[in-house]
Coordinates of C-alpha atoms and ligand atoms in Angstrom, one line a residue:
M205 CA -33.3 -59.3 -152.3
F206 CA -31.2 -56.3 -151.4
W207 CA -27.5 -57.2 -152.2
A208 CA -26.2 -56.5 -148.7
D209 CA -28.9 -58.8 -147.2
I210 CA -27.6 -61.6 -149.5
I211 CA -24.0 -61.1 -148.2
A212 CA -25.3 -61.0 -144.6
K213 CA -27.4 -64.1 -145.1
N214 CA -24.3 -66.1 -146.1
L215 CA -22.6 -65.0 -142.8
V216 CA -25.4 -65.8 -140.4
G217 CA -24.2 -68.1 -137.7
K218 CA -20.5 -67.3 -138.3
G219 CA -20.4 -64.4 -135.9
P220 CA -19.7 -62.4 -133.9
H221 CA -18.8 -60.2 -136.8
L222 CA -16.3 -57.5 -137.3
V223 CA -16.7 -55.5 -140.5
D224 CA -13.7 -53.4 -141.3
D225 CA -12.6 -50.9 -144.0
A226 CA -9.6 -48.6 -144.3
K227 CA -8.2 -45.6 -146.1
T228 CA -4.9 -43.8 -146.4
P229 CA -5.6 -40.1 -145.9
S230 CA -3.0 -39.0 -148.5
G231 CA -5.1 -36.0 -149.6
R232 CA -8.7 -35.1 -150.3
V233 CA -10.5 -38.3 -150.3
H234 CA -12.0 -39.5 -153.6
V235 CA -15.7 -40.4 -153.9
G236 CA -14.6 -44.0 -154.6
A237 CA -13.6 -44.4 -151.0
L238 CA -17.1 -43.3 -150.0
R239 CA -18.5 -46.3 -151.9
G240 CA -16.3 -48.5 -149.6
V241 CA -17.6 -46.9 -146.4
L242 CA -21.2 -47.3 -147.4
I243 CA -20.9 -50.9 -148.7
H244 CA -19.5 -51.9 -145.4
D245 CA -22.1 -49.9 -143.6
F246 CA -25.0 -51.6 -145.5
V247 CA -23.4 -55.0 -144.8
H248 CA -22.9 -54.2 -141.1
K249 CA -26.5 -53.1 -140.7
A250 CA -27.8 -56.1 -142.6
L251 CA -25.9 -58.4 -140.2
L252 CA -27.5 -56.6 -137.2
E253 CA -30.9 -56.8 -138.8
Q254 CA -30.5 -60.5 -139.3
G255 CA -29.8 -60.9 -135.6
E256 CA -26.0 -61.2 -135.8
K257 CA -23.6 -59.4 -133.5
S258 CA -21.5 -57.0 -135.5
R259 CA -19.0 -54.2 -134.9
Y260 CA -17.9 -51.8 -137.7
T261 CA -14.4 -50.4 -137.6
Y262 CA -12.6 -48.0 -140.0
I263 CA -8.9 -47.7 -140.0
I264 CA -7.2 -44.5 -141.0
D265 CA -3.9 -45.6 -142.4
D266 CA -2.1 -42.5 -141.1
F267 CA 1.3 -44.2 -140.5
D268 CA 1.8 -44.6 -144.3
P269 CA 4.4 -42.4 -145.8
M270 CA 3.6 -39.4 -148.0
D271 CA 4.5 -40.8 -151.4
G272 CA 3.0 -38.2 -153.7
L273 CA 2.1 -34.5 -153.6
P274 CA -1.5 -33.6 -154.5
V275 CA -1.5 -30.7 -157.0
Y276 CA -3.5 -28.4 -154.7
L277 CA -0.7 -28.4 -152.0
D278 CA 2.0 -25.9 -151.7
Q279 CA 4.7 -28.0 -153.4
E280 CA 7.7 -26.1 -151.9
K281 CA 6.3 -26.4 -148.4
F282 CA 5.5 -30.1 -148.5
K283 CA 8.1 -31.7 -150.7
K284 CA 10.5 -32.1 -147.7
F285 CA 7.9 -34.4 -146.1
M286 CA 8.0 -37.0 -148.9
G287 CA 8.7 -40.4 -147.2
V288 CA 7.5 -39.1 -143.7
P289 CA 4.5 -40.8 -142.0
L290 CA 1.3 -38.8 -142.7
S291 CA 0.7 -38.6 -139.0
K292 CA 3.9 -36.6 -138.5
I293 CA 3.2 -34.0 -141.2
P294 CA 1.5 -30.7 -140.3
A295 CA -1.9 -29.9 -141.6
P296 CA -2.0 -27.7 -144.7
E297 CA -3.9 -25.2 -142.6
G298 CA -4.9 -24.8 -139.0
E299 CA -3.9 -27.1 -136.1
G300 CA -3.2 -30.9 -136.1
T301 CA -1.7 -33.3 -138.6
Y302 CA -1.9 -33.7 -142.3
S303 CA -3.7 -37.0 -141.9
E304 CA -6.2 -35.7 -139.4
Y305 CA -6.9 -32.8 -141.7
Y306 CA -8.1 -35.0 -144.6
A307 CA -9.4 -37.9 -142.6
R308 CA -11.6 -35.7 -140.4
D309 CA -13.1 -34.0 -143.5
F310 CA -13.9 -37.4 -144.9
Q311 CA -15.3 -38.6 -141.6
E312 CA -17.6 -35.6 -141.5
V313 CA -19.0 -36.6 -144.9
F314 CA -19.6 -40.3 -144.1
N315 CA -21.0 -39.5 -140.6
G316 CA -23.4 -37.1 -142.4
L317 CA -24.5 -40.0 -144.5
G318 CA -25.4 -42.1 -141.5
A319 CA -22.3 -44.3 -141.5
N320 CA -20.7 -44.2 -138.0
P321 CA -17.9 -46.8 -137.8
E322 CA -15.5 -46.8 -134.9
I323 CA -12.4 -44.8 -136.1
L324 CA -9.0 -46.4 -135.5
W325 CA -5.8 -44.6 -136.4
S326 CA -3.1 -47.0 -137.5
S327 CA -0.3 -44.8 -136.0
K328 CA -2.0 -45.2 -132.6
L329 CA -2.5 -49.0 -133.1
Y330 CA 1.3 -49.2 -133.6
Q331 CA 2.2 -46.8 -130.8
E332 CA 0.0 -48.5 -128.2
G333 CA 1.6 -51.8 -129.1
K334 CA -1.6 -53.3 -130.4
L335 CA 0.2 -54.8 -133.4
D336 CA 3.4 -55.9 -131.5
E337 CA 2.4 -59.5 -131.5
A338 CA 1.6 -59.5 -135.2
I339 CA 4.9 -57.7 -135.9
K340 CA 6.9 -60.3 -134.0
I341 CA 5.1 -63.2 -135.8
A342 CA 5.8 -61.5 -139.2
L343 CA 9.5 -61.0 -138.4
D344 CA 9.9 -64.5 -137.1
K345 CA 8.2 -65.9 -140.2
A346 CA 9.8 -63.5 -142.7
E347 CA 11.0 -66.3 -144.9
K348 CA 7.5 -67.8 -145.1
I349 CA 6.2 -64.3 -146.0
Q350 CA 8.9 -63.9 -148.7
S351 CA 7.9 -67.2 -150.2
I352 CA 4.2 -66.3 -150.2
Y353 CA 5.0 -63.0 -152.0
H354 CA 7.0 -65.0 -154.5
E355 CA 4.5 -67.8 -155.1
V356 CA 1.3 -65.7 -155.1
S357 CA 2.4 -62.5 -156.8
G358 CA 5.7 -63.5 -158.4
S359 CA 7.5 -60.7 -156.7
E360 CA 11.1 -61.2 -155.7
K361 CA 12.5 -59.8 -152.5
V362 CA 16.3 -59.5 -151.9
K363 CA 17.7 -62.2 -149.7
G364 CA 17.2 -61.5 -146.0
W365 CA 14.3 -59.0 -146.8
L366 CA 12.2 -58.4 -143.7
P367 CA 8.5 -57.3 -143.7
F368 CA 9.2 -54.2 -141.6
Q369 CA 10.0 -50.5 -142.1
P370 CA 11.4 -48.5 -139.2
V371 CA 10.9 -44.8 -138.9
C372 CA 14.4 -43.5 -139.4
P373 CA 15.5 -41.9 -136.0
N374 CA 17.7 -39.5 -137.9
C375 CA 15.5 -38.1 -140.6
G376 CA 12.0 -39.2 -139.6
K377 CA 11.2 -41.0 -142.9
I378 CA 9.5 -44.3 -143.0
G379 CA 9.3 -44.8 -146.8
T380 CA 13.1 -45.0 -147.2
T381 CA 14.2 -47.6 -144.7
L382 CA 15.2 -51.2 -145.4
A383 CA 15.5 -53.7 -142.5
T384 CA 18.0 -56.4 -143.1
A385 CA 18.4 -58.4 -139.9
W386 CA 16.2 -59.4 -136.9
D387 CA 17.7 -60.9 -133.7
G388 CA 14.4 -61.4 -131.9
Q389 CA 14.8 -58.0 -130.1
E390 CA 15.8 -55.5 -132.7
V391 CA 16.0 -55.0 -136.4
T392 CA 19.1 -53.8 -138.2
F393 CA 18.3 -51.3 -140.9
T394 CA 19.5 -48.6 -143.3
C395 CA 17.8 -45.4 -144.4
E396 CA 18.4 -45.9 -148.2
K397 CA 19.3 -43.0 -150.5
D398 CA 17.7 -44.5 -153.6
M399 CA 15.3 -47.3 -152.6
V400 CA 12.3 -45.3 -153.8
T401 CA 12.1 -42.7 -156.5
W402 CA 9.8 -40.3 -154.5
A403 CA 11.9 -39.8 -151.4
Q404 CA 15.5 -39.8 -150.5
G405 CA 16.9 -41.5 -147.3
C406 CA 19.7 -40.1 -145.2
S407 CA 22.0 -43.2 -145.2
Y408 CA 21.7 -43.6 -141.5
S409 CA 22.0 -47.2 -140.3
G410 CA 21.5 -48.8 -137.0
K411 CA 19.4 -51.1 -134.8
I412 CA 16.0 -50.5 -133.4
S413 CA 13.2 -52.3 -131.6
P414 CA 10.3 -52.9 -134.1
F415 CA 7.7 -52.4 -131.4
G416 CA 5.6 -49.6 -130.0
G417 CA 5.4 -47.4 -133.0
N418 CA 9.0 -47.5 -134.1
G419 CA 8.0 -48.6 -137.6
K420 CA 5.4 -50.4 -139.6
L421 CA 4.7 -53.5 -141.6
P422 CA 4.4 -53.2 -145.4
W423 CA 0.7 -53.0 -146.3
K424 CA 0.3 -56.4 -147.7
V425 CA 1.4 -57.7 -144.3
E426 CA -0.2 -55.0 -142.3
W427 CA -3.6 -55.8 -143.8
P428 CA -3.7 -59.4 -142.5
A429 CA -1.9 -58.3 -139.3
T430 CA -4.9 -56.0 -138.5
W431 CA -7.3 -58.8 -139.3
F432 CA -5.4 -60.9 -136.8
Y433 CA -5.4 -58.2 -134.1
L434 CA -9.0 -57.1 -134.5
G435 CA -10.6 -60.5 -135.6
V436 CA -12.0 -59.1 -138.8
T437 CA -14.7 -61.3 -140.4
V438 CA -15.8 -59.0 -143.3
E439 CA -13.6 -56.7 -145.3
G440 CA -14.1 -55.7 -149.0
A441 CA -11.9 -53.6 -151.2
G442 CA -12.0 -52.2 -154.7
K443 CA -12.0 -55.1 -157.3
D444 CA -8.6 -54.3 -158.6
H445 CA -7.1 -55.4 -155.3
S446 CA -8.9 -58.7 -155.5
S447 CA -7.4 -60.1 -158.7
K448 CA -5.4 -63.3 -158.6
G449 CA -1.9 -62.6 -157.4
G450 CA -3.0 -59.1 -156.2
S451 CA -2.6 -57.7 -152.7
R452 CA -5.8 -59.4 -151.4
D453 CA -4.6 -62.7 -152.6
V454 CA -1.2 -62.2 -150.8
A455 CA -3.0 -61.0 -147.6
N456 CA -5.3 -64.0 -147.6
H457 CA -2.3 -66.4 -147.8
I458 CA -0.5 -64.6 -145.0
I459 CA -3.5 -64.6 -142.7
K460 CA -3.9 -68.4 -143.2
E461 CA -0.3 -69.5 -143.3
V462 CA 1.4 -67.0 -141.0
Y463 CA -1.4 -66.1 -138.5
H464 CA -3.4 -69.3 -138.8
Q465 CA -6.8 -67.6 -139.1
D466 CA -9.4 -67.6 -141.8
P467 CA -9.4 -64.6 -144.2
P468 CA -12.4 -62.3 -143.8
A469 CA -15.3 -62.6 -146.3
D470 CA -14.4 -60.4 -149.3
V471 CA -16.7 -57.9 -150.9
A472 CA -14.8 -57.0 -154.1
Y473 CA -16.6 -54.0 -155.4
E474 CA -16.5 -52.0 -158.6
H475 CA -15.6 -48.4 -159.0
I476 CA -17.6 -45.3 -159.1
L477 CA -17.0 -43.1 -162.1
F478 CA -17.9 -39.6 -161.0
G479 CA -18.6 -37.1 -163.6
G480 CA -17.2 -36.4 -167.0
R481 CA -14.3 -34.2 -168.1
K482 CA -16.8 -31.5 -168.9
M483 CA -17.9 -31.2 -165.3
S484 CA -14.6 -31.4 -163.5
S485 CA -13.0 -28.7 -165.8
S486 CA -15.6 -26.2 -166.5
K487 CA -17.7 -26.5 -163.3
G488 CA -14.8 -26.7 -160.9
L489 CA -16.4 -29.6 -159.1
G490 CA -13.8 -32.2 -158.2
S491 CA -14.4 -35.8 -157.7
S492 CA -13.9 -35.8 -153.9
A493 CA -16.4 -37.3 -151.5
R494 CA -17.0 -33.8 -150.2
A495 CA -17.9 -32.5 -153.7
V496 CA -20.7 -35.1 -154.3
Y497 CA -21.9 -34.7 -150.7
E498 CA -22.5 -31.1 -151.2
I499 CA -24.8 -31.5 -154.2
L500 CA -27.3 -34.2 -152.9
P501 CA -29.3 -34.6 -149.7
P502 CA -27.7 -37.4 -147.6
E503 CA -30.5 -39.9 -148.0
V504 CA -30.4 -39.5 -151.8
L505 CA -26.7 -40.0 -151.9
R506 CA -27.0 -43.1 -149.7
F507 CA -29.7 -44.3 -152.1
L508 CA -27.3 -43.8 -155.1
F509 CA -24.9 -46.2 -153.4
A510 CA -27.6 -48.6 -152.2
R511 CA -29.3 -49.1 -155.5
V512 CA -26.4 -50.4 -157.5
P513 CA -25.1 -53.8 -156.3
Y514 CA -21.5 -53.8 -155.3
Q515 CA -20.4 -55.9 -158.3
R516 CA -21.5 -53.2 -160.8
A517 CA -19.8 -49.9 -161.5
I518 CA -21.7 -46.7 -160.8
N519 CA -21.4 -44.1 -163.5
F520 CA -22.6 -40.9 -162.0
D521 CA -22.3 -37.7 -164.1
P522 CA -24.3 -35.0 -162.4
S523 CA -23.6 -32.5 -165.2
E524 CA -25.8 -34.6 -167.5
P525 CA -29.1 -32.8 -167.4
S526 CA -31.2 -35.9 -166.4
T527 CA -28.8 -37.6 -164.0
I528 CA -29.9 -35.8 -160.8
P529 CA -33.6 -35.4 -161.6
D530 CA -33.8 -39.1 -162.5
L531 CA -32.1 -40.1 -159.2
F532 CA -34.6 -38.0 -157.2
D533 CA -37.5 -39.6 -159.2
E534 CA -36.2 -43.1 -158.4
F535 CA -35.8 -42.1 -154.8
D536 CA -39.5 -41.0 -154.7
R537 CA -40.6 -44.2 -156.3
G538 CA -38.7 -46.0 -153.5
Q539 CA -40.6 -44.1 -150.9
K540 CA -43.9 -45.0 -152.6
A541 CA -42.9 -48.7 -152.8
Y542 CA -42.0 -48.7 -149.2
F543 CA -45.3 -47.4 -148.0
S544 CA -47.5 -49.2 -150.5
K545 CA -45.6 -52.5 -149.9
E546 CA -45.0 -53.0 -153.6
N547 CA -41.7 -53.8 -155.2
P548 CA -39.9 -55.0 -152.1
D549 CA -36.4 -54.7 -153.5
L550 CA -36.9 -51.0 -154.3
A551 CA -38.6 -50.5 -151.0
K552 CA -35.7 -52.0 -149.1
T553 CA -33.2 -49.9 -151.1
W554 CA -35.1 -46.8 -150.1
Q555 CA -35.4 -48.0 -146.5
V556 CA -31.7 -48.6 -146.0
S557 CA -31.1 -45.1 -147.5
Q558 CA -32.9 -43.4 -144.6
I559 CA -31.0 -41.8 -141.8
G560 CA -32.8 -41.8 -138.5
E561 CA -36.6 -42.2 -138.4
V562 CA -38.4 -43.3 -141.5
K563 CA -41.0 -40.7 -142.4
E564 CA -43.6 -40.6 -145.1
E565 CA -43.5 -37.2 -146.7
F566 CA -45.2 -35.6 -149.6
N567 CA -42.8 -33.9 -152.0
L568 CA -42.7 -32.4 -155.5
R569 CA -40.9 -34.1 -158.3
F570 CA -37.5 -32.6 -158.8
N571 CA -38.3 -31.5 -162.4
L572 CA -41.5 -29.8 -161.4
L573 CA -39.8 -27.9 -158.6
K574 CA -37.1 -26.9 -161.0
E575 CA -39.8 -25.5 -163.3
L576 CA -41.4 -23.6 -160.5
M577 CA -38.1 -22.2 -159.4
V578 CA -36.9 -21.2 -162.8
N579 CA -40.2 -19.2 -163.0
L580 CA -39.3 -17.6 -159.7
K581 CA -42.3 -18.9 -157.7
S582 CA -42.1 -18.0 -154.0
E583 CA -42.1 -20.7 -151.3
E584 CA -45.7 -20.0 -150.6
E585 CA -46.7 -20.4 -154.2
I586 CA -44.7 -23.7 -154.3
F587 CA -46.5 -24.9 -151.2
A588 CA -49.9 -24.0 -152.8
E589 CA -48.9 -26.0 -155.9
A590 CA -48.0 -29.0 -153.7
E591 CA -51.3 -28.8 -151.9
K592 CA -53.2 -28.9 -155.1
L593 CA -51.3 -32.1 -156.1
K594 CA -51.6 -33.7 -152.7
S595 CA -55.3 -32.8 -152.6
S596 CA -54.9 -32.0 -148.9
S597 CA -53.0 -29.5 -146.8
L598 CA -49.3 -30.1 -146.3
S599 CA -48.1 -31.3 -142.9
S600 CA -45.1 -29.7 -141.3
I601 CA -43.1 -32.8 -142.3
D602 CA -44.1 -32.2 -146.0
K603 CA -43.1 -28.5 -145.8
E604 CA -39.7 -29.4 -144.3
A605 CA -39.1 -32.0 -147.0
I606 CA -40.1 -29.5 -149.8
K607 CA -37.9 -26.8 -148.3
L608 CA -34.9 -29.2 -148.3
R609 CA -35.5 -30.2 -151.9
I610 CA -35.7 -26.5 -152.8
K611 CA -32.2 -26.1 -151.4
Y612 CA -30.8 -28.9 -153.6
V613 CA -32.7 -27.7 -156.7
K614 CA -31.1 -24.3 -156.1
I615 CA -27.7 -26.0 -155.9
W616 CA -28.4 -27.9 -159.1
L617 CA -29.5 -24.8 -160.9
E618 CA -26.4 -22.9 -159.9
K619 CA -24.0 -25.7 -160.7
F620 CA -25.6 -27.4 -163.7
G621 CA -28.6 -25.3 -164.8
Q622 CA -26.8 -23.3 -167.4
T623 CA -25.6 -26.2 -169.4
Q624 CA -29.0 -26.2 -171.1
E625 CA -29.5 -22.5 -171.6
Q626 CA -26.5 -20.6 -172.8
K627 CA -25.9 -17.2 -171.5
E628 CA -26.6 -14.4 -174.0
E629 CA -23.9 -12.0 -174.6
V630 CA -25.3 -8.6 -173.6
S631 CA -23.0 -5.7 -173.0
L632 CA -24.0 -3.0 -170.6
S633 CA -23.5 0.7 -171.1
E634 CA -21.4 2.7 -168.6
K635 CA -24.6 4.2 -167.1
Q636 CA -26.1 0.7 -166.6
K637 CA -22.9 -0.4 -164.8
Q638 CA -23.1 2.7 -162.7
L639 CA -26.6 1.8 -161.7
L640 CA -25.5 -1.7 -160.6
K641 CA -22.7 -0.3 -158.5
L642 CA -25.2 2.1 -156.9
V643 CA -27.7 -0.7 -156.2
S644 CA -25.1 -3.0 -154.8
T645 CA -24.1 -0.5 -152.1
E646 CA -27.2 1.5 -151.5
L647 CA -30.2 -0.8 -151.9
P648 CA -32.2 -0.6 -148.6
E649 CA -32.9 -3.7 -146.5
T650 CA -36.4 -4.6 -147.3
T651 CA -38.7 -7.5 -148.0
S652 CA -40.9 -5.6 -150.3
A653 CA -40.5 -6.4 -154.0
E654 CA -42.4 -3.2 -154.9
E655 CA -39.9 -1.1 -152.9
I656 CA -37.0 -2.7 -154.7
Q657 CA -38.7 -2.3 -158.0
N658 CA -39.3 1.4 -157.4
Y659 CA -35.8 1.9 -156.1
I660 CA -34.2 0.6 -159.2
Y661 CA -36.6 2.5 -161.4
N662 CA -35.9 5.8 -159.6
K663 CA -32.1 5.4 -159.5
G664 CA -32.1 4.5 -163.2
K665 CA -34.2 7.5 -164.0
A666 CA -31.9 9.8 -162.1
L667 CA -29.0 8.4 -164.2
G668 CA -30.9 9.1 -167.4
L669 CA -31.8 5.5 -168.1
T670 CA -35.1 4.4 -169.5
P671 CA -37.0 1.8 -167.3
K672 CA -36.2 -0.9 -169.9
E673 CA -32.5 -0.1 -169.7
A674 CA -32.5 0.0 -166.0
F675 CA -34.1 -3.4 -165.5
Q676 CA -32.1 -4.9 -168.3
A677 CA -29.0 -4.2 -166.3
V678 CA -30.5 -6.2 -163.4
Y679 CA -31.4 -9.2 -165.6
V680 CA -28.0 -9.3 -167.2
A681 CA -26.2 -9.2 -163.8
L682 CA -28.5 -11.8 -162.2
L683 CA -29.6 -14.1 -165.0
G684 CA -27.1 -13.5 -167.8
K685 CA -29.9 -12.4 -170.2
S686 CA -31.6 -9.3 -171.2
Q687 CA -35.1 -10.1 -170.0
G688 CA -36.7 -11.6 -166.9
P689 CA -39.5 -11.4 -164.4
Q690 CA -40.4 -8.5 -162.2
A691 CA -37.0 -7.3 -161.0
G692 CA -38.1 -6.7 -157.4
S693 CA -39.2 -10.3 -156.9
L694 CA -36.2 -11.6 -158.7
V695 CA -33.9 -9.8 -156.3
L696 CA -35.9 -11.1 -153.3
S697 CA -35.9 -14.7 -154.6
L698 CA -32.1 -14.7 -154.7
G699 CA -31.8 -12.9 -151.4
L700 CA -30.6 -9.3 -151.0
E701 CA -27.1 -10.2 -150.0
E702 CA -26.6 -12.6 -153.0
A703 CA -28.1 -10.1 -155.4
K704 CA -25.9 -7.3 -154.2
K705 CA -22.9 -9.5 -154.5
K706 CA -23.7 -10.2 -158.1
F707 CA -24.3 -6.5 -158.8
S708 CA -21.0 -5.5 -157.3
S709 CA -19.1 -8.2 -159.2
Y710 CA -20.5 -7.2 -162.6
D711 CA -18.3 -5.4 -164.9
Ligands
LIG193 ZN1 16.9 -41.3 -142.5

């Protein structure tokens, strides 16, 4: 049985359900958070399929302080924002806030993968007073919360500690404030100079109402407070949060003993290890959700997350030569299983990976397509090959599917293809370089391979190059080796613009 169906089965009859997940948008979002979004999406959809009512929310924790500076940021420009809520920091570029900038990018990725939770911004939940009741309860029961922290996680808070951090009205920071008294209306607080190492407070002290967005709960209290407000019934998190005495444990005690509700069902999931050192350094492919989204079709990426049960780590290294081709093969077997009604588990895994309408399509294996493309077969030749294998003509659905796969094989060849075939070191003569410059600026717009072939031949001749020398320059610039197929078709297969770009950058 598909793992999300098992989770849902245990929740049948306990609804209506609210499945929730959350993320602090402190920078580019890591692919690990994508696993969270998709696990919750699979569970939410499994609940619906089993006839339960279910709602799926995703909280962007944008009221959290900036507590670290990602290396890709302008450090000088952003260090003054350390300690300030992410929702009050300007975006690194363009309009809007820092948190919107990164959260929207992440949202675009998971929406593209067919996960469409309702987005809630924690800064807005606070501002609109949605968490006021939970804040009042937490402040009234501050001692109880303190003893839960102590008993569950062993952490000691100073006497009189309150589970609340105001935004300092003087310096705007939220990461530096310490509340020390609560009179039922206002909290007394100080903006501490040295409470945290990553930000410095301004020493302001005063009184402020804790409601309506004037501050926030610490996250181990905020977590159960949002469960209380929303009525969350299912929320998982990375396994490291779910250890005994960990933040989940503390939150579970608080929801029971302070808010008098049952904790949501947990789905404590394992990590995804994305790529080896080799890939991130030499290929410039980071481990952000966006980076992995760009190298796989959405359905195949969904499949990657669906096929590994949440309790198991995913070790995904796309720079390994067989990783991506194998994933496509497994995906194709999933389609076959679905339509032939064999291997129900694999069939279900494939089915939940589909976005929109489920279609049966004929496609070529990734490795075969790769072979054909390395040998510079045209789209028409690839279709002809596919028709031979299918033993009938291709439908328009088949052709679309093959075209899409061609796109991702191209990406694969560009990003990872050369790990198997080292570039030869070939140096070009001055005249050959001159030829490339000439071709890069003067090659006429044409779709005729013959015309391109002749153009290169004639220009080479005019420069005093032999045909062999002229075409060698083209191969070196485009393929990194001294030999290749007919130069005209090679240029066309890459696209004129792309080929010209490569010619002009060669030196
Ligand atoms: Zn301050």
